[in-house]
Short mmCIF file of C-alpha atoms in Angstrom, two decimals:
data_model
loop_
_atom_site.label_atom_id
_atom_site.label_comp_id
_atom_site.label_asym_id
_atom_site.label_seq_id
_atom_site.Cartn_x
_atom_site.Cartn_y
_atom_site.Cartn_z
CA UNK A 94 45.63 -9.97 -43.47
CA UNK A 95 43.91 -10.89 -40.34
CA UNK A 96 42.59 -14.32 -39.52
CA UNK A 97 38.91 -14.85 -39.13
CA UNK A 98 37.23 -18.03 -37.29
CA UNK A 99 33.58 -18.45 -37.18
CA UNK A 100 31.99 -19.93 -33.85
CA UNK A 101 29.18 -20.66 -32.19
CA UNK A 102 28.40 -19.80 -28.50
CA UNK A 103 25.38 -22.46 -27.76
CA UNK A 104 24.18 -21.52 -24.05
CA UNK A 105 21.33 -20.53 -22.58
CA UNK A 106 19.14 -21.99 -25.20
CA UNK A 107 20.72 -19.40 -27.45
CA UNK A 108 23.33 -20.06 -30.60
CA UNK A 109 25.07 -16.75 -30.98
CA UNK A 110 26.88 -17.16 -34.65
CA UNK A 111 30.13 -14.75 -33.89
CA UNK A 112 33.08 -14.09 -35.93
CA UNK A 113 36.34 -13.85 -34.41
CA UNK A 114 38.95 -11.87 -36.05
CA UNK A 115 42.57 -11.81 -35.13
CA UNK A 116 46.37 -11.08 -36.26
CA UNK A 117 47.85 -13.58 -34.54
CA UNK A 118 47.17 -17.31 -33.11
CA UNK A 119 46.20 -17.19 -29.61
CA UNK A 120 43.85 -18.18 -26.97
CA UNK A 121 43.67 -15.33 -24.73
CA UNK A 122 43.31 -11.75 -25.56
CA UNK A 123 44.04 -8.96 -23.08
CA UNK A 124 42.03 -6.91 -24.83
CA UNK A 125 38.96 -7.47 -27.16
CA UNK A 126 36.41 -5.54 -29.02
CA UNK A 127 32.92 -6.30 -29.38
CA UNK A 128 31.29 -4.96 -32.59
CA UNK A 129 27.78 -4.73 -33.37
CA UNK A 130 25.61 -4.61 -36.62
CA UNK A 131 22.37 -2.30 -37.38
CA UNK A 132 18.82 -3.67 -38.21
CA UNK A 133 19.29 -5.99 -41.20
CA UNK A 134 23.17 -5.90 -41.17
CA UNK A 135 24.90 -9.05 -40.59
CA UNK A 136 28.00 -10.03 -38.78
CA UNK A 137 30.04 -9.72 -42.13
CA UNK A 138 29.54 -6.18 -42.82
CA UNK A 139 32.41 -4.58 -44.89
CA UNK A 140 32.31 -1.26 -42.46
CA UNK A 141 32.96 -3.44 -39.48
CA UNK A 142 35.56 -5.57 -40.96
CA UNK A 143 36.96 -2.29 -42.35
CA UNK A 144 37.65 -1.29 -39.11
CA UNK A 145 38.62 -4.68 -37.68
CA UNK A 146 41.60 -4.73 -40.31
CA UNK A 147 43.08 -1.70 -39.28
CA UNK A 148 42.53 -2.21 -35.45
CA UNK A 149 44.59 -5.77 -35.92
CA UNK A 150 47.20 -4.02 -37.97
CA UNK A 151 47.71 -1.47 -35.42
CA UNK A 152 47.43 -3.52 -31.82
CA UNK A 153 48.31 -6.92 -33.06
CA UNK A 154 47.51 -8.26 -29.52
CA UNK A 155 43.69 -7.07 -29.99
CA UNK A 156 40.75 -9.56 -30.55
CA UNK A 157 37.84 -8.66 -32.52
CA UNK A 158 34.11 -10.37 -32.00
CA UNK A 159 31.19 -9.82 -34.43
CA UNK A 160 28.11 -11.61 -33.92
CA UNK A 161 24.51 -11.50 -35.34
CA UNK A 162 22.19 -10.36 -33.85
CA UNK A 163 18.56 -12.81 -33.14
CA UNK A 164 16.59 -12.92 -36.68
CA UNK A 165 19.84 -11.43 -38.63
CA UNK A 166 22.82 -13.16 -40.76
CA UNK A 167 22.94 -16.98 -40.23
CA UNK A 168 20.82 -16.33 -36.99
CA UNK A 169 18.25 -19.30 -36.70
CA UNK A 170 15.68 -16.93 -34.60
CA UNK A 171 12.35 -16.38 -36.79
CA UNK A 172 11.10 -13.52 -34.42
CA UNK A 173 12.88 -10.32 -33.36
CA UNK A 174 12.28 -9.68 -29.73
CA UNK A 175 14.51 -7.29 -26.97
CA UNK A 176 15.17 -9.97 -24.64
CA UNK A 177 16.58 -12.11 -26.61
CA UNK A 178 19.15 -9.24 -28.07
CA UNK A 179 19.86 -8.74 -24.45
CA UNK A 180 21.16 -12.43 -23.99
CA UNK A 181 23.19 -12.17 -27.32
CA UNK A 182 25.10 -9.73 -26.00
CA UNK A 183 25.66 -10.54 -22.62
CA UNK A 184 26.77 -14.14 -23.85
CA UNK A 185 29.20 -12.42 -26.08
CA UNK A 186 30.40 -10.30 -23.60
CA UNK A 187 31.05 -13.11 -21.45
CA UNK A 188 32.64 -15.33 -23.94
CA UNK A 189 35.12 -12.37 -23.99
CA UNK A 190 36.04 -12.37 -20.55
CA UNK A 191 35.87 -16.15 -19.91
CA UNK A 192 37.00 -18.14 -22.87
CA UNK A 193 38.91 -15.18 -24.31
CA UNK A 194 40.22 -14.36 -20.39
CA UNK A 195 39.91 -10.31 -21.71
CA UNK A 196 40.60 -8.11 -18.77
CA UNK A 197 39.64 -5.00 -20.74
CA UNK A 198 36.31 -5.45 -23.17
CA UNK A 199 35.29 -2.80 -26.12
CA UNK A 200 32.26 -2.28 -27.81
CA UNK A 201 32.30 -0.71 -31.31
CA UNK A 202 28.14 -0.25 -32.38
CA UNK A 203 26.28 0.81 -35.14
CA UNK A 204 22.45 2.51 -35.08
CA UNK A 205 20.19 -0.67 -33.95
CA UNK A 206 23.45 -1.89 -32.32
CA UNK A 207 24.14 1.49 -30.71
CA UNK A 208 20.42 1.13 -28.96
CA UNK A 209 20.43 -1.91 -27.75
CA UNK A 210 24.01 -1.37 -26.19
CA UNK A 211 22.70 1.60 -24.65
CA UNK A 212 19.71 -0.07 -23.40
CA UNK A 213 21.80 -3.01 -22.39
CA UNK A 214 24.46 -0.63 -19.87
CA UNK A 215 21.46 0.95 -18.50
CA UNK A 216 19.38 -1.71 -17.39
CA UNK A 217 21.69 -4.88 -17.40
CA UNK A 218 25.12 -4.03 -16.97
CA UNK A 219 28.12 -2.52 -18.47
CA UNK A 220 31.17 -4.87 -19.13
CA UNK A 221 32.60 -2.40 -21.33
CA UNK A 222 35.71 -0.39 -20.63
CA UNK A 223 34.68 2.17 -23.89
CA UNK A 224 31.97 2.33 -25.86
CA UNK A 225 32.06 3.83 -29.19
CA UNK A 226 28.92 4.77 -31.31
CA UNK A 227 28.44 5.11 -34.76
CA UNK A 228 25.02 6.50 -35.87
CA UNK A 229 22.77 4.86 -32.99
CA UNK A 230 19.34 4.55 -33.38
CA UNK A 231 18.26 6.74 -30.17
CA UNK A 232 14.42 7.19 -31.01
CA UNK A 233 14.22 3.05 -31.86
CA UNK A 234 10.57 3.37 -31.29
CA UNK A 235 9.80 5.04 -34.28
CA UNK A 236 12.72 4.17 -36.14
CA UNK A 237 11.23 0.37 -36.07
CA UNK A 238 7.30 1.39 -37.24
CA UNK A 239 9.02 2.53 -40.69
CA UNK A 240 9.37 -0.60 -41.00
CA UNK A 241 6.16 -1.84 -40.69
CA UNK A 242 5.31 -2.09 -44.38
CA UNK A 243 1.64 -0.80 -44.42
CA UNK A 244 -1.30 0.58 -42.39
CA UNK A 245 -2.90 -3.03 -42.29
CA UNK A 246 0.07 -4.32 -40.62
CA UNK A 247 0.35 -1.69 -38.03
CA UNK A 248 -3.73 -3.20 -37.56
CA UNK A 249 -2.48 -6.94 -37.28
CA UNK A 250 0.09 -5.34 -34.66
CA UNK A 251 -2.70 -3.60 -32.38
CA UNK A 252 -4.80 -7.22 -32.88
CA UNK A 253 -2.07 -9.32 -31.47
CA UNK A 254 -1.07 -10.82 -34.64
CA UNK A 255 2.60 -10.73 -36.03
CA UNK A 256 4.11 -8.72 -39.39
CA UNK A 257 7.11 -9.43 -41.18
CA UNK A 258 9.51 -6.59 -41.77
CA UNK A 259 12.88 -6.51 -42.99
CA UNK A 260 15.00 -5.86 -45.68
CA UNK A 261 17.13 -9.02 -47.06
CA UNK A 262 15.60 -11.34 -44.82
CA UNK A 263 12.30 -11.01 -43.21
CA UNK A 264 11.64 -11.38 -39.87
CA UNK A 265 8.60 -11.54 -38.02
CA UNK A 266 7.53 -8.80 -34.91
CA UNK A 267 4.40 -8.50 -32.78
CA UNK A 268 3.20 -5.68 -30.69
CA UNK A 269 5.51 -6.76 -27.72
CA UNK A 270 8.60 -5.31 -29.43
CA UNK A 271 7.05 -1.60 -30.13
CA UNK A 272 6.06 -2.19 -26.85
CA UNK A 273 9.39 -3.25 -25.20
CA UNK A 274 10.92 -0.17 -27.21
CA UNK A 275 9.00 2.58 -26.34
CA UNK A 276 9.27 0.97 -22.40
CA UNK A 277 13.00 1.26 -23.18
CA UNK A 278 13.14 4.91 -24.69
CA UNK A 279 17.49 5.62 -23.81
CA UNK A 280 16.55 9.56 -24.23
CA UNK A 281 14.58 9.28 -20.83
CA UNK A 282 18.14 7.76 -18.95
CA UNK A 283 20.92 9.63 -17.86
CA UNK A 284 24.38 8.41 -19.25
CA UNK A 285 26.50 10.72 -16.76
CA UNK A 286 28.14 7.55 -15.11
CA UNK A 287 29.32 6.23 -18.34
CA UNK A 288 30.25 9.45 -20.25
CA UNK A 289 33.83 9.58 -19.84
CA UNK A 290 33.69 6.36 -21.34
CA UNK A 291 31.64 6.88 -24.14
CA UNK A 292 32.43 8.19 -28.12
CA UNK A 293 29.41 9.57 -30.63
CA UNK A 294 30.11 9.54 -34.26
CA UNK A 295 27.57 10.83 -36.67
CA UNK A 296 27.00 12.39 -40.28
CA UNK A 297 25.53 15.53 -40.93
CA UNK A 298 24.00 13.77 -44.03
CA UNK A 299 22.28 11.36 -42.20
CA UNK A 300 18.60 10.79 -43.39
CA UNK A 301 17.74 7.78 -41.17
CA UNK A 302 18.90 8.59 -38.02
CA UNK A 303 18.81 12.60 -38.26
CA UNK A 304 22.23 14.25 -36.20
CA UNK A 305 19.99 16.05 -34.27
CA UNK A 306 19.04 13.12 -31.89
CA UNK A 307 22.97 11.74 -31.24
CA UNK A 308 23.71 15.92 -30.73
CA UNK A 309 21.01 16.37 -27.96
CA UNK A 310 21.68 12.86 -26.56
CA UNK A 311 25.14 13.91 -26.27
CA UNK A 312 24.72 17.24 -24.75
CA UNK A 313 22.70 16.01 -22.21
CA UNK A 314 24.76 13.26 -21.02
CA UNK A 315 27.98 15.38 -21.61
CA UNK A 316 29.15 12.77 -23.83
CA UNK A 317 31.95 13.54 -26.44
CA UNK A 318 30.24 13.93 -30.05
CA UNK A 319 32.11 14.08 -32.99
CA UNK A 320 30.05 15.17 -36.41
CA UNK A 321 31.36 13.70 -39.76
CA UNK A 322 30.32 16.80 -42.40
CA UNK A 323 28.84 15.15 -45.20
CA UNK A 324 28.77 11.71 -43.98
CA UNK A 325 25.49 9.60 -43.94
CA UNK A 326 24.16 7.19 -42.32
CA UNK A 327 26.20 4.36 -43.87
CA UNK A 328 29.11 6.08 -43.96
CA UNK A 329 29.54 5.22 -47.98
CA UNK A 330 32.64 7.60 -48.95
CA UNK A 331 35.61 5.63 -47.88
CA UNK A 332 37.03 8.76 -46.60
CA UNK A 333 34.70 9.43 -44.35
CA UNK A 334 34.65 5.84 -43.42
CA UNK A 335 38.38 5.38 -42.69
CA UNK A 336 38.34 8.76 -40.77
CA UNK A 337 35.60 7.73 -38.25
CA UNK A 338 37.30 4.34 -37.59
CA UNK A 339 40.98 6.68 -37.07
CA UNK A 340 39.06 8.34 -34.06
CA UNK A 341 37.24 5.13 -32.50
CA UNK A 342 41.08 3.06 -32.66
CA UNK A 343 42.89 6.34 -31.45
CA UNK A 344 39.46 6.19 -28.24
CA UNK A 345 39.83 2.47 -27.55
CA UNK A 346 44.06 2.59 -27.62
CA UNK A 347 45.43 1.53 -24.42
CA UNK A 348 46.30 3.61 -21.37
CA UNK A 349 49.92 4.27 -21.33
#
């Protein structure tokens, strides 16, 4: 079984709560992989460690990081905003490359995760040698007002005032998010820089983030797509499961 160590990365006025997972004792990792959570997912989700298992068992070397994102988990972050995902991740990513002294850094994300690493190559940076993508929420925009519980909160919203949405744990918004997300639409970037680099994995069966949008994002960033038949959004049939995290190991393993 692999060994898991929860940490804190306090900089920045930010405390990132990560997991590190690991199948042997060490301080430096030559390679690591950064995995990422969807909206109201946590840095313990049973996919994610799913896959974290069998990508220790396999490359025993590997490092794995999870981390919650701001307002999720053990966060301590009351309000969801994009700039502050931004410095989660970037503090993560750096953490993996300076404490962890990673030459080569992964990213394994999952449909909020997915957009915000897409937005975060395209208008930050991109530490990431491959990306995989599991279900990303491409339109975020509208994804995130089916949230919003009611038409009276979408009014607070337009007044200024903050909602709370959520699903376990509430969290509160204001009109600058909807506003930083449709800014931040990834459909209007091009992707042809990192598309070598890049893996899509979606199910056909999908009902909150429909195929369609990962196929045409693909197609016109000529970035590989793979469609899971039957598979939704969650990936619930272990089958299914297992198979998508078989492709994203055999993507991320090493250059011979």
């Amino acid at each position: 079984m692999p060994k898991e160590k929860y940490f804190d990365i306090n900089e920045d006025g930010c405390s990132v709560r990560c997991k590190l997972i690991t199948a042997v004792d060490a301080r430096e990792f030559k390679r690591v992989i950064i995995c990422t959570h969807g909206f109201g997912g946590n840095k313990d989700n049973a996919n994610i460690l799913r896959f974290a298992d069998k990508e220790t068992a396999k490359y025993k070397h590997d490092a794995i990081i999870v981390f919650d994102w701001p307002c999720h988990g053990a966060d301590g972050r009351k309000k969801l905003t994009l700039p502050e995902c931004m410095d989660y991740l970037r503090l993560v990513s750096k953490y993996a490359k300076e404490a962890l002294h990673a030459e080569y850094v992964y990213n394994y994300s999952v449909s909020f995760g997915g957009y915000l690493t897409l937005k975060y190559i395209k208008e930050i940076e991109n530490p990431f040698t491959k990306i995989a993508l599991r279900c990303p929420g491409i339109p975020m925009y509208d994804l995130m007002k089916k949230n919003i519980a009611s038409d009276e909160d979408m009014e607070k919203l337009e007044k200024g005032k903050e909602v709370l949405i959520g699903y376990g744990r509430q969290m509160k918004i204001d009109k600058t998010l909807l506003d930083d997300l449709a800014k931040s639409d990834v459909r209007k970037y091009e992707y042809f820089d990192f598309a070598d680099s890049m893996l899509v994995l979606h199910g056909t069966k999908d009902t909150t983030v429909p195929i369609e949008y990962s196929e045409k994002f693909c197609d016109d960033n000529v970035i590989e797509f793979v469609p899971f038949e039957g598979a939704d959004h969650y990936f619930k049939d272990p089958k299914l499961m297992d198979l998508a995290i078989h492709r994203i190991i055999e993507f991320f393993a090493p250059e011979v």
